[in-house]
PDB file of C-alpha atoms in Angstrom:
ATOM      1  CA  MET A   1     153.214  56.913  82.444  1.00  0.00           C
ATOM      2  CA  THR A   2     152.745  59.755  79.958  1.00  0.00           C
ATOM      3  CA  ASP A   3     150.781  62.745  81.296  1.00  0.00           C
ATOM      4  CA  TYR A   4     147.267  63.026  79.924  1.00  0.00           C
ATOM      5  CA  ASP A   5     144.029  64.851  80.635  1.00  0.00           C
ATOM      6  CA  VAL A   6     140.695  63.137  81.181  1.00  0.00           C
ATOM      7  CA  LEU A   7     137.564  64.884  79.907  1.00  0.00           C
ATOM      8  CA  ARG A   8     133.905  63.955  80.003  1.00  0.00           C
ATOM      9  CA  VAL A   9     132.250  64.886  76.718  1.00  0.00           C
ATOM     10  CA  PHE A  10     128.500  65.317  76.072  1.00  0.00           C
ATOM     11  CA  CYS A  11     127.651  65.732  79.746  1.00  0.00           C
ATOM     12  CA  GLY A  12     124.030  65.957  80.829  1.00  0.00           C
ATOM     13  CA  PRO A  13     122.326  69.219  81.875  1.00  0.00           C
ATOM     14  CA  ASN A  14     123.451  68.742  85.489  1.00  0.00           C
ATOM     15  CA  GLY A  15     127.093  68.210  84.456  1.00  0.00           C
ATOM     16  CA  GLY A  16     126.998  64.466  85.046  1.00  0.00           C
ATOM     17  CA  TYR A  17     127.521  61.549  82.684  1.00  0.00           C
ATOM     18  CA  GLY A  18     129.387  62.173  79.419  1.00  0.00           C
ATOM     19  CA  ASN A  19     131.863  59.886  77.692  1.00  0.00           C
ATOM     20  CA  GLU A  20     135.393  59.862  79.088  1.00  0.00           C
ATOM     21  CA  LEU A  21     138.196  60.916  76.757  1.00  0.00           C
ATOM     22  CA  GLY A  22     141.941  60.740  77.241  1.00  0.00           C
ATOM     23  CA  VAL A  23     143.979  63.602  75.740  1.00  0.00           C
ATOM     24  CA  VAL A  24     147.771  63.532  75.456  1.00  0.00           C
ATOM     25  CA  ARG A  25     148.551  67.223  74.929  1.00  0.00           C
ATOM     26  CA  GLU A  26     152.202  66.588  74.035  1.00  0.00           C
ATOM     27  CA  GLY A  27     151.849  64.108  71.203  1.00  0.00           C
ATOM     28  CA  SER A  28     155.565  64.454  70.418  1.00  0.00           C
ATOM     29  CA  VAL A  29     156.431  62.339  73.479  1.00  0.00           C
ATOM     30  CA  MET A  30     154.814  59.381  71.713  1.00  0.00           C
ATOM     31  CA  PRO A  31     155.192  59.918  67.937  1.00  0.00           C
ATOM     32  CA  GLY A  32     154.852  56.342  66.675  1.00  0.00           C
ATOM     33  CA  ARG A  33     151.470  54.840  65.772  1.00  0.00           C
ATOM     34  CA  ASP A  34     152.286  51.544  67.467  1.00  0.00           C
ATOM     35  CA  GLU A  35     153.169  53.197  70.775  1.00  0.00           C
ATOM     36  CA  ARG A  36     150.091  55.412  70.570  1.00  0.00           C
ATOM     37  CA  GLN A  37     147.933  52.381  69.956  1.00  0.00           C
ATOM     38  CA  ALA A  38     149.502  50.559  72.896  1.00  0.00           C
ATOM     39  CA  PHE A  39     148.923  53.570  75.142  1.00  0.00           C
ATOM     40  CA  ALA A  40     145.276  53.869  74.062  1.00  0.00           C
ATOM     41  CA  ALA A  41     144.789  50.184  74.873  1.00  0.00           C
ATOM     42  CA  LYS A  42     146.457  50.635  78.260  1.00  0.00           C
ATOM     43  CA  VAL A  43     144.361  53.594  79.425  1.00  0.00           C
ATOM     44  CA  GLY A  44     141.227  51.914  78.078  1.00  0.00           C
ATOM     45  CA  PHE A  45     139.009  54.864  77.131  1.00  0.00           C
ATOM     46  CA  SER A  46     136.660  54.462  74.173  1.00  0.00           C
ATOM     47  CA  GLU A  47     138.942  57.004  72.461  1.00  0.00           C
ATOM     48  CA  THR A  48     142.256  58.681  73.229  1.00  0.00           C
ATOM     49  CA  VAL A  49     143.496  61.801  71.401  1.00  0.00           C
ATOM     50  CA  PHE A  50     147.119  62.744  70.748  1.00  0.00           C
ATOM     51  CA  VAL A  51     147.682  66.441  70.028  1.00  0.00           C
ATOM     52  CA  ASP A  52     150.387  66.937  67.400  1.00  0.00           C
ATOM     53  CA  ASP A  53     150.015  70.718  67.006  1.00  0.00           C
ATOM     54  CA  PRO A  54     147.948  72.537  69.645  1.00  0.00           C
ATOM     55  CA  GLU A  55     147.900  75.869  67.785  1.00  0.00           C
ATOM     56  CA  ARG A  56     146.700  74.405  64.475  1.00  0.00           C
ATOM     57  CA  GLY A  57     144.547  71.779  66.185  1.00  0.00           C
ATOM     58  CA  VAL A  58     146.228  68.766  64.594  1.00  0.00           C
ATOM     59  CA  ILE A  59     145.038  65.602  66.385  1.00  0.00           C
ATOM     60  CA  ASP A  60     145.330  61.826  66.085  1.00  0.00           C
ATOM     61  CA  ILE A  61     142.538  59.564  67.459  1.00  0.00           C
ATOM     62  CA  TYR A  62     142.697  55.961  68.713  1.00  0.00           C
ATOM     63  CA  THR A  63     140.300  53.441  70.215  1.00  0.00           C
ATOM     64  CA  PRO A  64     141.849  50.634  72.317  1.00  0.00           C
ATOM     65  CA  THR A  65     142.314  48.622  69.095  1.00  0.00           C
ATOM     66  CA  LEU A  66     142.429  50.934  66.071  1.00  0.00           C
ATOM     67  CA  ARG A  67     143.184  54.402  64.706  1.00  0.00           C
ATOM     68  CA  LEU A  68     140.243  56.530  63.548  1.00  0.00           C
ATOM     69  CA  PRO A  69     140.361  59.195  60.820  1.00  0.00           C
ATOM     70  CA  PHE A  70     137.515  61.037  62.574  1.00  0.00           C
ATOM     71  CA  ALA A  71     135.385  60.629  65.712  1.00  0.00           C
ATOM     72  CA  GLY A  72     132.817  62.902  67.313  1.00  0.00           C
ATOM     73  CA  HIS A  73     133.377  62.970  71.057  1.00  0.00           C
ATOM     74  CA  PRO A  74     137.194  63.184  70.700  1.00  0.00           C
ATOM     75  CA  CYS A  75     136.824  66.189  68.375  1.00  0.00           C
ATOM     76  CA  VAL A  76     134.351  67.982  70.640  1.00  0.00           C
ATOM     77  CA  GLY A  77     136.588  67.334  73.663  1.00  0.00           C
ATOM     78  CA  ALA A  78     139.798  68.365  71.921  1.00  0.00           C
ATOM     79  CA  ALA A  79     138.196  71.514  70.477  1.00  0.00           C
ATOM     80  CA  TRP A  80     137.017  72.521  73.941  1.00  0.00           C
ATOM     81  CA  LEU A  81     140.371  71.802  75.595  1.00  0.00           C
ATOM     82  CA  LEU A  82     142.521  73.489  72.937  1.00  0.00           C
ATOM     83  CA  ASP A  83     140.028  76.338  72.297  1.00  0.00           C
ATOM     84  CA  VAL A  84     140.808  76.447  68.568  1.00  0.00           C
ATOM     85  CA  PRO A  85     138.574  77.417  65.599  1.00  0.00           C
ATOM     86  CA  GLU A  86     139.285  74.179  63.781  1.00  0.00           C
ATOM     87  CA  LEU A  87     140.825  70.741  64.150  1.00  0.00           C
ATOM     88  CA  VAL A  88     142.905  68.932  61.546  1.00  0.00           C
ATOM     89  CA  THR A  89     142.107  65.210  61.363  1.00  0.00           C
ATOM     90  CA  PRO A  90     143.087  62.585  58.768  1.00  0.00           C
ATOM     91  CA  ALA A  91     139.487  62.742  57.457  1.00  0.00           C
ATOM     92  CA  GLY A  92     139.510  66.516  56.966  1.00  0.00           C
ATOM     93  CA  VAL A  93     139.360  69.890  58.692  1.00  0.00           C
ATOM     94  CA  VAL A  94     136.717  70.035  61.426  1.00  0.00           C
ATOM     95  CA  GLY A  95     135.212  73.418  62.283  1.00  0.00           C
ATOM     96  CA  ALA A  96     134.895  74.254  65.999  1.00  0.00           C
ATOM     97  CA  ARG A  97     133.238  76.927  68.107  1.00  0.00           C
ATOM     98  CA  GLN A  98     132.317  77.646  71.704  1.00  0.00           C
ATOM     99  CA  ASP A  99     128.772  78.782  72.485  1.00  0.00           C
ATOM    100  CA  GLY A 100     128.082  79.292  76.184  1.00  0.00           C
ATOM    101  CA  GLU A 101     128.127  75.937  77.939  1.00  0.00           C
ATOM    102  CA  PHE A 102     128.314  74.034  74.632  1.00  0.00           C
ATOM    103  CA  CYS A 103     131.246  73.230  72.371  1.00  0.00           C
ATOM    104  CA  TRP A 104     130.354  72.539  68.730  1.00  0.00           C
ATOM    105  CA  ILE A 105     132.147  70.871  65.845  1.00  0.00           C
ATOM    106  CA  GLU A 106     131.182  70.824  62.163  1.00  0.00           C
ATOM    107  CA  ALA A 107     131.967  67.703  60.135  1.00  0.00           C
ATOM    108  CA  ARG A 108     130.696  65.511  57.305  1.00  0.00           C
ATOM    109  CA  ALA A 109     128.749  62.254  57.398  1.00  0.00           C
ATOM    110  CA  GLU A 110     131.080  60.604  54.869  1.00  0.00           C
ATOM    111  CA  TRP A 111     133.902  60.865  57.407  1.00  0.00           C
ATOM    112  CA  VAL A 112     132.064  58.569  59.821  1.00  0.00           C
ATOM    113  CA  PRO A 113     133.172  54.907  59.812  1.00  0.00           C
ATOM    114  CA  PRO A 114     130.420  52.368  59.019  1.00  0.00           C
ATOM    115  CA  ARG A 115     127.581  52.243  61.562  1.00  0.00           C
ATOM    116  CA  THR A 116     124.299  50.355  61.642  1.00  0.00           C
ATOM    117  CA  LEU A 117     121.540  52.812  62.599  1.00  0.00           C
ATOM    118  CA  ARG A 118     118.796  50.615  64.053  1.00  0.00           C
ATOM    119  CA  ARG A 119     115.475  52.219  64.828  1.00  0.00           C
ATOM    120  CA  TYR A 120     113.180  50.914  67.584  1.00  0.00           C
ATOM    121  CA  GLY A 121     109.539  51.638  68.292  1.00  0.00           C
ATOM    122  CA  SER A 122     109.989  53.289  71.682  1.00  0.00           C
ATOM    123  CA  ALA A 123     112.564  54.643  74.106  1.00  0.00           C
ATOM    124  CA  ALA A 124     111.652  51.805  76.497  1.00  0.00           C
ATOM    125  CA  GLU A 125     112.729  49.247  73.883  1.00  0.00           C
ATOM    126  CA  VAL A 126     116.099  50.969  73.564  1.00  0.00           C
ATOM    127  CA  ASP A 127     116.450  51.057  77.366  1.00  0.00           C
ATOM    128  CA  ASP A 128     115.794  47.308  77.594  1.00  0.00           C
ATOM    129  CA  LEU A 129     118.348  46.239  74.972  1.00  0.00           C
ATOM    130  CA  ALA A 130     121.070  43.769  75.915  1.00  0.00           C
ATOM    131  CA  VAL A 131     124.581  44.283  74.547  1.00  0.00           C
ATOM    132  CA  PRO A 132     124.674  42.536  71.139  1.00  0.00           C
ATOM    133  CA  PRO A 133     127.489  40.137  70.208  1.00  0.00           C
ATOM    134  CA  PRO A 134     130.658  41.675  68.693  1.00  0.00           C
ATOM    135  CA  GLY A 135     130.999  42.158  64.975  1.00  0.00           C
ATOM    136  CA  GLU A 136     128.667  45.036  64.144  1.00  0.00           C
ATOM    137  CA  TRP A 137     128.730  48.706  65.236  1.00  0.00           C
ATOM    138  CA  VAL A 138     125.109  49.377  66.233  1.00  0.00           C
ATOM    139  CA  TYR A 139     123.487  52.717  67.055  1.00  0.00           C
ATOM    140  CA  ALA A 140     120.082  51.873  68.548  1.00  0.00           C
ATOM    141  CA  TRP A 141     117.619  54.751  68.607  1.00  0.00           C
ATOM    142  CA  ALA A 142     113.950  55.667  68.999  1.00  0.00           C
ATOM    143  CA  TRP A 143     111.911  58.837  69.034  1.00  0.00           C
ATOM    144  CA  GLU A 144     111.068  60.176  72.478  1.00  0.00           C
ATOM    145  CA  ASP A 145     109.273  63.166  70.984  1.00  0.00           C
ATOM    146  CA  GLU A 146     109.434  63.301  67.189  1.00  0.00           C
ATOM    147  CA  PRO A 147     107.952  66.808  66.692  1.00  0.00           C
ATOM    148  CA  ALA A 148     110.509  68.188  69.160  1.00  0.00           C
ATOM    149  CA  GLY A 149     113.409  66.201  67.659  1.00  0.00           C
ATOM    150  CA  ARG A 150     114.111  64.352  70.919  1.00  0.00           C
ATOM    151  CA  ILE A 151     115.743  60.939  70.593  1.00  0.00           C
ATOM    152  CA  ARG A 152     116.753  58.142  72.952  1.00  0.00           C
ATOM    153  CA  ALA A 153     119.864  56.263  71.826  1.00  0.00           C
ATOM    154  CA  ARG A 154     122.443  53.696  72.885  1.00  0.00           C
ATOM    155  CA  ALA A 155     125.659  52.759  71.076  1.00  0.00           C
ATOM    156  CA  PHE A 156     127.312  49.343  70.875  1.00  0.00           C
ATOM    157  CA  PRO A 157     130.726  49.448  69.121  1.00  0.00           C
ATOM    158  CA  GLY A 158     130.945  45.666  68.730  1.00  0.00           C
ATOM    159  CA  ARG A 159     134.753  45.694  68.459  1.00  0.00           C
ATOM    160  CA  GLY A 160     135.386  43.167  71.199  1.00  0.00           C
ATOM    161  CA  ASP A 161     137.910  45.511  72.851  1.00  0.00           C
ATOM    162  CA  GLY A 162     136.260  45.845  76.272  1.00  0.00           C
ATOM    163  CA  ILE A 163     134.092  48.844  75.321  1.00  0.00           C
ATOM    164  CA  ASP A 164     130.707  47.094  75.150  1.00  0.00           C
ATOM    165  CA  GLU A 165     128.686  50.317  75.139  1.00  0.00           C
ATOM    166  CA  ASP A 166     129.657  53.903  74.335  1.00  0.00           C
ATOM    167  CA  GLU A 167     128.132  56.418  76.733  1.00  0.00           C
ATOM    168  CA  ALA A 168     128.016  59.168  74.079  1.00  0.00           C
ATOM    169  CA  THR A 169     128.870  58.975  70.386  1.00  0.00           C
ATOM    170  CA  GLY A 170     129.101  62.119  68.315  1.00  0.00           C
ATOM    171  CA  ALA A 171     129.906  60.442  64.993  1.00  0.00           C
ATOM    172  CA  ALA A 172     126.836  58.204  65.095  1.00  0.00           C
ATOM    173  CA  ALA A 173     124.683  61.189  66.115  1.00  0.00           C
ATOM    174  CA  LEU A 174     126.091  63.081  63.118  1.00  0.00           C
ATOM    175  CA  LEU A 175     125.245  60.176  60.809  1.00  0.00           C
ATOM    176  CA  LEU A 176     121.690  59.952  62.144  1.00  0.00           C
ATOM    177  CA  THR A 177     121.218  63.707  61.766  1.00  0.00           C
ATOM    178  CA  ASP A 178     122.416  63.565  58.175  1.00  0.00           C
ATOM    179  CA  ARG A 179     120.013  60.719  57.435  1.00  0.00           C
ATOM    180  CA  LEU A 180     116.994  62.358  59.088  1.00  0.00           C
ATOM    181  CA  GLY A 181     117.838  65.841  57.804  1.00  0.00           C
ATOM    182  CA  ARG A 182     116.861  67.698  60.967  1.00  0.00           C
ATOM    183  CA  ALA A 183     118.238  69.003  64.258  1.00  0.00           C
ATOM    184  CA  LEU A 184     118.223  66.495  67.102  1.00  0.00           C
ATOM    185  CA  ASN A 185     118.418  66.495  70.888  1.00  0.00           C
ATOM    186  CA  ILE A 186     119.748  63.057  71.827  1.00  0.00           C
ATOM    187  CA  THR A 187     119.843  61.425  75.241  1.00  0.00           C
ATOM    188  CA  GLN A 188     122.362  58.600  75.038  1.00  0.00           C
ATOM    189  CA  GLY A 189     123.663  56.030  77.490  1.00  0.00           C
ATOM    190  CA  ALA A 190     122.970  56.636  81.156  1.00  0.00           C
ATOM    191  CA  GLY A 191     122.249  60.363  80.752  1.00  0.00           C
ATOM    192  CA  SER A 192     124.519  62.089  78.233  1.00  0.00           C
ATOM    193  CA  GLN A 193     123.176  64.816  75.924  1.00  0.00           C
ATOM    194  CA  ILE A 194     124.158  65.422  72.294  1.00  0.00           C
ATOM    195  CA  LEU A 195     122.791  68.278  70.193  1.00  0.00           C
ATOM    196  CA  THR A 196     123.009  68.285  66.393  1.00  0.00           C
ATOM    197  CA  ALA A 197     121.979  70.508  63.488  1.00  0.00           C
ATOM    198  CA  PRO A 198     122.305  70.083  59.700  1.00  0.00           C
ATOM    199  CA  GLN A 199     124.255  72.831  57.942  1.00  0.00           C
ATOM    200  CA  PRO A 200     124.503  73.909  54.276  1.00  0.00           C
ATOM    201  CA  GLY A 201     126.713  72.000  51.870  1.00  0.00           C
ATOM    202  CA  GLY A 202     126.454  68.600  53.531  1.00  0.00           C
ATOM    203  CA  TRP A 203     127.954  69.659  56.858  1.00  0.00           C
ATOM    204  CA  THR A 204     126.510  68.810  60.281  1.00  0.00           C
ATOM    205  CA  GLU A 205     127.130  70.454  63.641  1.00  0.00           C
ATOM    206  CA  VAL A 206     127.435  68.329  66.769  1.00  0.00           C
ATOM    207  CA  GLY A 207     127.585  69.952  70.202  1.00  0.00           C
ATOM    208  CA  GLY A 208     127.725  69.166  73.880  1.00  0.00           C
ATOM    209  CA  ARG A 209     129.029  70.072  77.293  1.00  0.00           C
ATOM    210  CA  VAL A 210     132.597  69.177  78.265  1.00  0.00           C
ATOM    211  CA  HIS A 211     134.044  68.865  81.765  1.00  0.00           C
ATOM    212  CA  LEU A 212     137.689  68.425  82.740  1.00  0.00           C
ATOM    213  CA  GLU A 213     137.799  65.440  85.074  1.00  0.00           C
ATOM    214  CA  ARG A 214     141.519  65.584  85.762  1.00  0.00           C
TER     215      ARG A 214
END
């Protein structure tokens, strides 16, 4: 088995929760897309990152079933692990910075694959949702405290690949922030935290805590 790190990205204030991420630091040991895809399916994380150039921050991202040009929690995790000022993804160059306990990336909403942003009337409604049938990528959300920008969210990828619910999803949070046009403090899944902030020129920052699990 190829060596890889496991991170938890978008951890809660107490360091718990977060979405697991696999990172293969030596992408050269597995250069082919087919073998990368097979490895991502084998380890079974919602996303796995292959690092092709650690100094320049060149990365390649896979779910268990497909390659992604951009994804939020893999970029936040990789930026934290590599400690670089930017990441190079197929979608474009992602800005990155460390700020105390938070790692931030800066990206664009048009890089995010299609998502259905479905608003509910209350956080309790979001909490009570059952996993929808496969076929549609749904980001379910509701205001917890609208004046304060606090949101409750859950994410259902709908790919039929064994990942029924994503614990924390930076790309969908970015998309929601772009649509609402304001900074957000999102509690997603069982207890993960995602912070976002619109930036000039159509950019959006997404930040969170990252912990090295192994």
